[in-house]
PDB file of N, CA and C in Angstrom:
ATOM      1  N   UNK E 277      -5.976 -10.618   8.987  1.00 70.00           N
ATOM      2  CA  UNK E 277      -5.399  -9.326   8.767  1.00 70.00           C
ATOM      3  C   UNK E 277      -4.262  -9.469   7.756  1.00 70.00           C
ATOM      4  N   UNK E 278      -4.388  -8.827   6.812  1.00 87.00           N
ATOM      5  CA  UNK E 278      -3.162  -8.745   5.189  1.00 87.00           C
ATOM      6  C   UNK E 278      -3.145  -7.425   5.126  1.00 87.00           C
ATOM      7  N   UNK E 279      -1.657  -7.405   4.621  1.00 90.00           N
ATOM      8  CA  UNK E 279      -1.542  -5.965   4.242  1.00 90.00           C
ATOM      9  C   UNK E 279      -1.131  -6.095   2.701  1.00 90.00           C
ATOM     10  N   UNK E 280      -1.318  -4.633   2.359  1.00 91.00           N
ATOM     11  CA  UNK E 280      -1.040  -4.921   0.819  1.00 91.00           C
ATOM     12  C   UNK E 280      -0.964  -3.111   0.387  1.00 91.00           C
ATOM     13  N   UNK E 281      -0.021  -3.771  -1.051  1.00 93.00           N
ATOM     14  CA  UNK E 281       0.323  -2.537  -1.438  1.00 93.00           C
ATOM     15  C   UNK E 281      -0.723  -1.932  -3.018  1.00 93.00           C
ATOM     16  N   UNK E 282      -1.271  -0.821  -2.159  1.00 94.00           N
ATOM     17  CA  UNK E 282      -1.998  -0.316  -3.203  1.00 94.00           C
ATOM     18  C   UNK E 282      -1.552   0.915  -4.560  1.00 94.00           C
ATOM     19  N   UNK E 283      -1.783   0.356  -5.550  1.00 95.00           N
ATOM     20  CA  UNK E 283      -1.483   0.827  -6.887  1.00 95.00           C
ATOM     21  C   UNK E 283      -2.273   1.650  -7.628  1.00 95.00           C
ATOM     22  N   UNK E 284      -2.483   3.126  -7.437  1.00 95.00           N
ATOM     23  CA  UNK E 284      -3.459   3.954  -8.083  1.00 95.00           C
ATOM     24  C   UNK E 284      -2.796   4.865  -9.211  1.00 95.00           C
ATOM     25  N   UNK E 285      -3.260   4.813  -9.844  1.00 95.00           N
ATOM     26  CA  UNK E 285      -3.421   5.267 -11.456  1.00 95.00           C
ATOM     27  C   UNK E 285      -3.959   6.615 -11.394  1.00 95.00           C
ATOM     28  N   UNK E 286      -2.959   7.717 -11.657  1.00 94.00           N
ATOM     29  CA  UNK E 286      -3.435   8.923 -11.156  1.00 94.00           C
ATOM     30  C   UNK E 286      -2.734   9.668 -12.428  1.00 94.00           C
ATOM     31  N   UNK E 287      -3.225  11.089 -12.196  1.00 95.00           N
ATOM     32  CA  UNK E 287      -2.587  12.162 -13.875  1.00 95.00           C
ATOM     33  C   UNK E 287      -0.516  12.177 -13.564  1.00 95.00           C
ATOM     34  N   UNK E 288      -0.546  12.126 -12.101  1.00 93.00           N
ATOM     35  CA  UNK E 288       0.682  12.640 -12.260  1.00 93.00           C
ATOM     36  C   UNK E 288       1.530  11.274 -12.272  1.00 93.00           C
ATOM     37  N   UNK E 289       1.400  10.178 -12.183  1.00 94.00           N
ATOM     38  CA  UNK E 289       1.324   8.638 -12.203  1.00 94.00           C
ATOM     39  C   UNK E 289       1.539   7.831 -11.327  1.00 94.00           C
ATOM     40  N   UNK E 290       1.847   6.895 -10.951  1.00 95.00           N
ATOM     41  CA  UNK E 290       1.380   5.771 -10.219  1.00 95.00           C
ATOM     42  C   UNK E 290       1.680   5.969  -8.455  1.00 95.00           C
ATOM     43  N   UNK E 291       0.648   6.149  -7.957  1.00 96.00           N
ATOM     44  CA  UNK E 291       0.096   6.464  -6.637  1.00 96.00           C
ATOM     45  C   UNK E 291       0.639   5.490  -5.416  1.00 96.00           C
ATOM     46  N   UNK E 292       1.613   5.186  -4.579  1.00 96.00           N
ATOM     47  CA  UNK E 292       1.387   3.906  -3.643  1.00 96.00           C
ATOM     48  C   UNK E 292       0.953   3.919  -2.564  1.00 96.00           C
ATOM     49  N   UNK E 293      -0.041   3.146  -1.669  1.00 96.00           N
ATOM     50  CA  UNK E 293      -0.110   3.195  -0.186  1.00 96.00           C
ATOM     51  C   UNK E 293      -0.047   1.831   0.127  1.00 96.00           C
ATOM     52  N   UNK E 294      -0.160   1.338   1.444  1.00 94.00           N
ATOM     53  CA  UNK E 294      -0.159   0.459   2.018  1.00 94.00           C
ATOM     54  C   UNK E 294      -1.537   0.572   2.745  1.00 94.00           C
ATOM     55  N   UNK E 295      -2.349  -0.887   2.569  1.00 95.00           N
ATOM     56  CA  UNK E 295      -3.483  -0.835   3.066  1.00 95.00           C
ATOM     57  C   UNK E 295      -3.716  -1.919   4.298  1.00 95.00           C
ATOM     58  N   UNK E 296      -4.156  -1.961   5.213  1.00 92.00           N
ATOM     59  CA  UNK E 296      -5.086  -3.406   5.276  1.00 92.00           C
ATOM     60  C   UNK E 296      -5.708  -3.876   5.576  1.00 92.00           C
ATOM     61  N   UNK E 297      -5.959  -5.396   4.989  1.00 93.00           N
ATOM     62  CA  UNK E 297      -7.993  -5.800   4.713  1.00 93.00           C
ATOM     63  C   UNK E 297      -7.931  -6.610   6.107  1.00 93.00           C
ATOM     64  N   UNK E 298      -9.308  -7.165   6.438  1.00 94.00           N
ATOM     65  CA  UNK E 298      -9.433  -7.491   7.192  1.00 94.00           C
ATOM     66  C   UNK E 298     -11.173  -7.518   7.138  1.00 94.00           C
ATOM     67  N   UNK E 299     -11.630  -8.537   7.950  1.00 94.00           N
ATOM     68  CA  UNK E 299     -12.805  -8.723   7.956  1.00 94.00           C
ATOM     69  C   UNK E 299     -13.840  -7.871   9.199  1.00 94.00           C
ATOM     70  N   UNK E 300     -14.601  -7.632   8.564  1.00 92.00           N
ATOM     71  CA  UNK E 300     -15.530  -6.853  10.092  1.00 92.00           C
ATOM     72  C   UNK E 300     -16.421  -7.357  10.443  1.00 92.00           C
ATOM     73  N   UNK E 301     -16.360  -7.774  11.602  1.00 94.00           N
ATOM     74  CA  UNK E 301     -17.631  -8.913  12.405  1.00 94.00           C
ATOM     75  C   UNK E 301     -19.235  -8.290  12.232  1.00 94.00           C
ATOM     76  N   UNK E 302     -18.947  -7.145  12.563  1.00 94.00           N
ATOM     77  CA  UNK E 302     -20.237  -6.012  12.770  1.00 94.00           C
ATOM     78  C   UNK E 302     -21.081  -5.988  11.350  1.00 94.00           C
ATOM     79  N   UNK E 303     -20.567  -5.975  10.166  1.00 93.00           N
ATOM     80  CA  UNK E 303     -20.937  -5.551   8.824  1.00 93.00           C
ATOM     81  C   UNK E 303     -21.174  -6.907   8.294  1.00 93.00           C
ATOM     82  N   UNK E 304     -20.230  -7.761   8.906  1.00 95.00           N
ATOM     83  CA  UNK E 304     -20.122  -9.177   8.304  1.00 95.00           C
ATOM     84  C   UNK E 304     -19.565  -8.818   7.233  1.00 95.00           C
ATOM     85  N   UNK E 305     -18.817  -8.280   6.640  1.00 96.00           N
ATOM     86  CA  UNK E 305     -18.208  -7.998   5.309  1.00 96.00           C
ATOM     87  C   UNK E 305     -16.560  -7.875   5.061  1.00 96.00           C
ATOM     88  N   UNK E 306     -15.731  -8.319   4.045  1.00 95.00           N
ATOM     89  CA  UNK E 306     -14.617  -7.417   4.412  1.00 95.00           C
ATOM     90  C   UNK E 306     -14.089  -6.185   4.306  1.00 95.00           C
ATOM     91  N   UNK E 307     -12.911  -5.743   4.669  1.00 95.00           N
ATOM     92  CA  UNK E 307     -13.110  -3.922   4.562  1.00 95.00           C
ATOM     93  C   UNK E 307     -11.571  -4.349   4.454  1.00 95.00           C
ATOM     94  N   UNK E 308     -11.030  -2.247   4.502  1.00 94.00           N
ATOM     95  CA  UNK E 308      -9.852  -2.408   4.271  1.00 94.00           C
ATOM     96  C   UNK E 308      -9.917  -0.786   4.856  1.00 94.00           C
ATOM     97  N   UNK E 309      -8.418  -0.845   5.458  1.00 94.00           N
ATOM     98  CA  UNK E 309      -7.927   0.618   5.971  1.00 94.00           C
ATOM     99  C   UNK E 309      -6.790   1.097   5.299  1.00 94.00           C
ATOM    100  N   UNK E 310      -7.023   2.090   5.491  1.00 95.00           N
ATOM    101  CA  UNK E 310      -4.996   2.425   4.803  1.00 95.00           C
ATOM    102  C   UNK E 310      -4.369   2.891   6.141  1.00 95.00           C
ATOM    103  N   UNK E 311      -2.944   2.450   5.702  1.00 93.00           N
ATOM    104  CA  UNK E 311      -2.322   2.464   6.791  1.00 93.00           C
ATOM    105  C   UNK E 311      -0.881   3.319   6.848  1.00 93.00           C
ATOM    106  N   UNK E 312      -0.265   3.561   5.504  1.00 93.00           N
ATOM    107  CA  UNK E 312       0.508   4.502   5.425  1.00 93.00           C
ATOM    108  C   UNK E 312       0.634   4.930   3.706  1.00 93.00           C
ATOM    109  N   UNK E 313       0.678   6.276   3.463  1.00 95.00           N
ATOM    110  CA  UNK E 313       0.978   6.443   2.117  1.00 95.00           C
ATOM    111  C   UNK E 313       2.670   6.731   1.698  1.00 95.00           C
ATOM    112  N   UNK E 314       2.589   6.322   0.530  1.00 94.00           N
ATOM    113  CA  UNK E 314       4.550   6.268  -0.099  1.00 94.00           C
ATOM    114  C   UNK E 314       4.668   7.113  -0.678  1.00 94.00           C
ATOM    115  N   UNK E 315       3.586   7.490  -1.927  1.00 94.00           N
ATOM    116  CA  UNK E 315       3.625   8.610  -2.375  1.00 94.00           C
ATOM    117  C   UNK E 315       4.096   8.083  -3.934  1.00 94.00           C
ATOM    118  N   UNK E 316       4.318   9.126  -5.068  1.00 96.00           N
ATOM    119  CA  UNK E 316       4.448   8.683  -6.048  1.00 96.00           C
ATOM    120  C   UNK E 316       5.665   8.317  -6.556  1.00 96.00           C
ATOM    121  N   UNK E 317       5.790   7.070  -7.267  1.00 95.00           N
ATOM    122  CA  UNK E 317       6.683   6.106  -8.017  1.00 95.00           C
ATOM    123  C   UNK E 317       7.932   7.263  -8.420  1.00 95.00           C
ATOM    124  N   UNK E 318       7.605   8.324  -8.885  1.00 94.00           N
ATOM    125  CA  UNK E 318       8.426   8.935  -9.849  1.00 94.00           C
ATOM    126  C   UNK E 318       9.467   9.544  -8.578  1.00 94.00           C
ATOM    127  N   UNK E 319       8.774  10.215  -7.818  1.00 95.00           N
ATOM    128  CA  UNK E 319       9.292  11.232  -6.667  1.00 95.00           C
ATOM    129  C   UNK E 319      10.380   9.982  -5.539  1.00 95.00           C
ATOM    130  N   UNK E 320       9.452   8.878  -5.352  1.00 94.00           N
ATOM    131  CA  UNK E 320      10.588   7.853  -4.542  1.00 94.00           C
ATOM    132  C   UNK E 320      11.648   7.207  -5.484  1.00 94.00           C
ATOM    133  N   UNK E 321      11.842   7.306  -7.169  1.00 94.00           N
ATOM    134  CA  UNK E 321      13.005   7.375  -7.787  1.00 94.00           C
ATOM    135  C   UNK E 321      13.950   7.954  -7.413  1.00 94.00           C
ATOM    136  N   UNK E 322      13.293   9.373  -7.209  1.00 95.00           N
ATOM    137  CA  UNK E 322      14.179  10.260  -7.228  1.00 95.00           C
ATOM    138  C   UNK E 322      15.020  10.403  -6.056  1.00 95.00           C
ATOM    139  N   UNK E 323      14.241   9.693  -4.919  1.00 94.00           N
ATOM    140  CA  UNK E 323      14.757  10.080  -3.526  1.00 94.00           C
ATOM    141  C   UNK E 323      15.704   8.861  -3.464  1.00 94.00           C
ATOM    142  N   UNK E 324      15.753   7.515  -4.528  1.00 93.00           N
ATOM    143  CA  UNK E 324      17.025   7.041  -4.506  1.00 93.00           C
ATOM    144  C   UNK E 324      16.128   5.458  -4.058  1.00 93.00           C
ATOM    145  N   UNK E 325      15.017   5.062  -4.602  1.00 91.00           N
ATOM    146  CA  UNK E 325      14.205   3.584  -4.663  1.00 91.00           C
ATOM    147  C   UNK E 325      14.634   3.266  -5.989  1.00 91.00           C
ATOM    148  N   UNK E 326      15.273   2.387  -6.584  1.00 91.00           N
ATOM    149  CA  UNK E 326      15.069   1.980  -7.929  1.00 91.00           C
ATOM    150  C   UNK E 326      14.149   1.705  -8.564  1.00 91.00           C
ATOM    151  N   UNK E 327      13.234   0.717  -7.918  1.00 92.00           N
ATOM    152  CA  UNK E 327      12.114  -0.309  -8.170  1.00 92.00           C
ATOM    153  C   UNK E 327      10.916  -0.171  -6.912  1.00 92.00           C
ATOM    154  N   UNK E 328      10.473   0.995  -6.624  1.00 92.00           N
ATOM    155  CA  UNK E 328       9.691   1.293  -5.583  1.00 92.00           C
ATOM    156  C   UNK E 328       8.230   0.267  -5.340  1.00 92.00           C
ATOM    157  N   UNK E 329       7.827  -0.291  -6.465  1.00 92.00           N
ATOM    158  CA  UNK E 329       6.967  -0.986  -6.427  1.00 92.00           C
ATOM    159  C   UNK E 329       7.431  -2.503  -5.743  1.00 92.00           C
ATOM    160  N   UNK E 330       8.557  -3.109  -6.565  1.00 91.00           N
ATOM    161  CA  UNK E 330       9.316  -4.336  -6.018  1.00 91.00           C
ATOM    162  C   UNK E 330       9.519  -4.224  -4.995  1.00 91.00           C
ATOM    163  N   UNK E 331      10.112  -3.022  -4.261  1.00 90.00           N
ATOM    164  CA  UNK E 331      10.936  -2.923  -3.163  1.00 90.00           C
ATOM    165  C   UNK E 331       9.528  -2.981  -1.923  1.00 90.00           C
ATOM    166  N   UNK E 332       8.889  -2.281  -2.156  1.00 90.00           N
ATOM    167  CA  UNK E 332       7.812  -2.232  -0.768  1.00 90.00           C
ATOM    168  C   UNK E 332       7.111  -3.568  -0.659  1.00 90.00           C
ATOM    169  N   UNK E 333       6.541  -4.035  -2.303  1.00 87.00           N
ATOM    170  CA  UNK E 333       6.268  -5.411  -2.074  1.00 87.00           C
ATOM    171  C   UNK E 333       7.195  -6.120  -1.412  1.00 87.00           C
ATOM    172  N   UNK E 334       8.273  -6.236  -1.623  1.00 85.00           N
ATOM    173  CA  UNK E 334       9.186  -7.059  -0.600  1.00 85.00           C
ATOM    174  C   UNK E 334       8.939  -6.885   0.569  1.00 85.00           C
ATOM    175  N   UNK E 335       9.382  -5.454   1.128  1.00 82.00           N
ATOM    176  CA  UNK E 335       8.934  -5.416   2.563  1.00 82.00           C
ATOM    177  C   UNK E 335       8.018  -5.965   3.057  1.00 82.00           C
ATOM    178  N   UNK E 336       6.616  -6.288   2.767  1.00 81.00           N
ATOM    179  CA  UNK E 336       5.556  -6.349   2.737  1.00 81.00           C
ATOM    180  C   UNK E 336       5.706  -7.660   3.119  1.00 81.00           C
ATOM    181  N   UNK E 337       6.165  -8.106   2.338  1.00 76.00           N
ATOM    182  CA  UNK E 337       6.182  -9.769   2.465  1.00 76.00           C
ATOM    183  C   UNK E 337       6.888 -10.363   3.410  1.00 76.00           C
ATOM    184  N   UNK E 338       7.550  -9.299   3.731  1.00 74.00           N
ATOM    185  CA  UNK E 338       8.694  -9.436   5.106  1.00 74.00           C
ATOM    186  C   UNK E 338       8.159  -9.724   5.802  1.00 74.00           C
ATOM    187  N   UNK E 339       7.009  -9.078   5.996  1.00 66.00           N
ATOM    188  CA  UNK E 339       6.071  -8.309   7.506  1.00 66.00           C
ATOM    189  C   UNK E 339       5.064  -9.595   7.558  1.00 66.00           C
ATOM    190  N   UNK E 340       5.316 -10.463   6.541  1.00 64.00           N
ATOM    191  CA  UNK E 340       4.065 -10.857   6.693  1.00 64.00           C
ATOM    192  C   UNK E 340       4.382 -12.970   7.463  1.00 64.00           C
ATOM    193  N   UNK E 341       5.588 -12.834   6.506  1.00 54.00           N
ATOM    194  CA  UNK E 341       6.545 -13.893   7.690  1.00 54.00           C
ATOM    195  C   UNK E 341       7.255 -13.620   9.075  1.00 54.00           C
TER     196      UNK E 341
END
């Protein structure tokens, strides 16, 4: 189980959620869920993230030690 931060490329620009992968016994395949959305880069500037991309990756990595 990994989580990870997803980066979508959208008109109004860059999209974030948090996803995560994980393997499925049933499908035998891996998959992936989302698990919370952030919302866009520009709008969490504004709400006072500097570096919204850096910053969640960090968290992320928090979570993961």
């Amino acid at each position: 189980m990994a989580y990870y931060l997803r980066k979508s490329s959208r008109s109004r620009g860059i999209y974030l959620q948090i996803y995560n992968s994980f393997f499925d016994p049933v499908k035998k395949s891996p998959r992936s869920s989302h698990v919370e959305t952030l919302g866009y880069v520009c709008d969490l500037v504004d709400k006072g993230i500097d570096d919204p991309v850096s910053f969640y990756a960090g968290v992320l990595q928090f979570a993961k030690t």
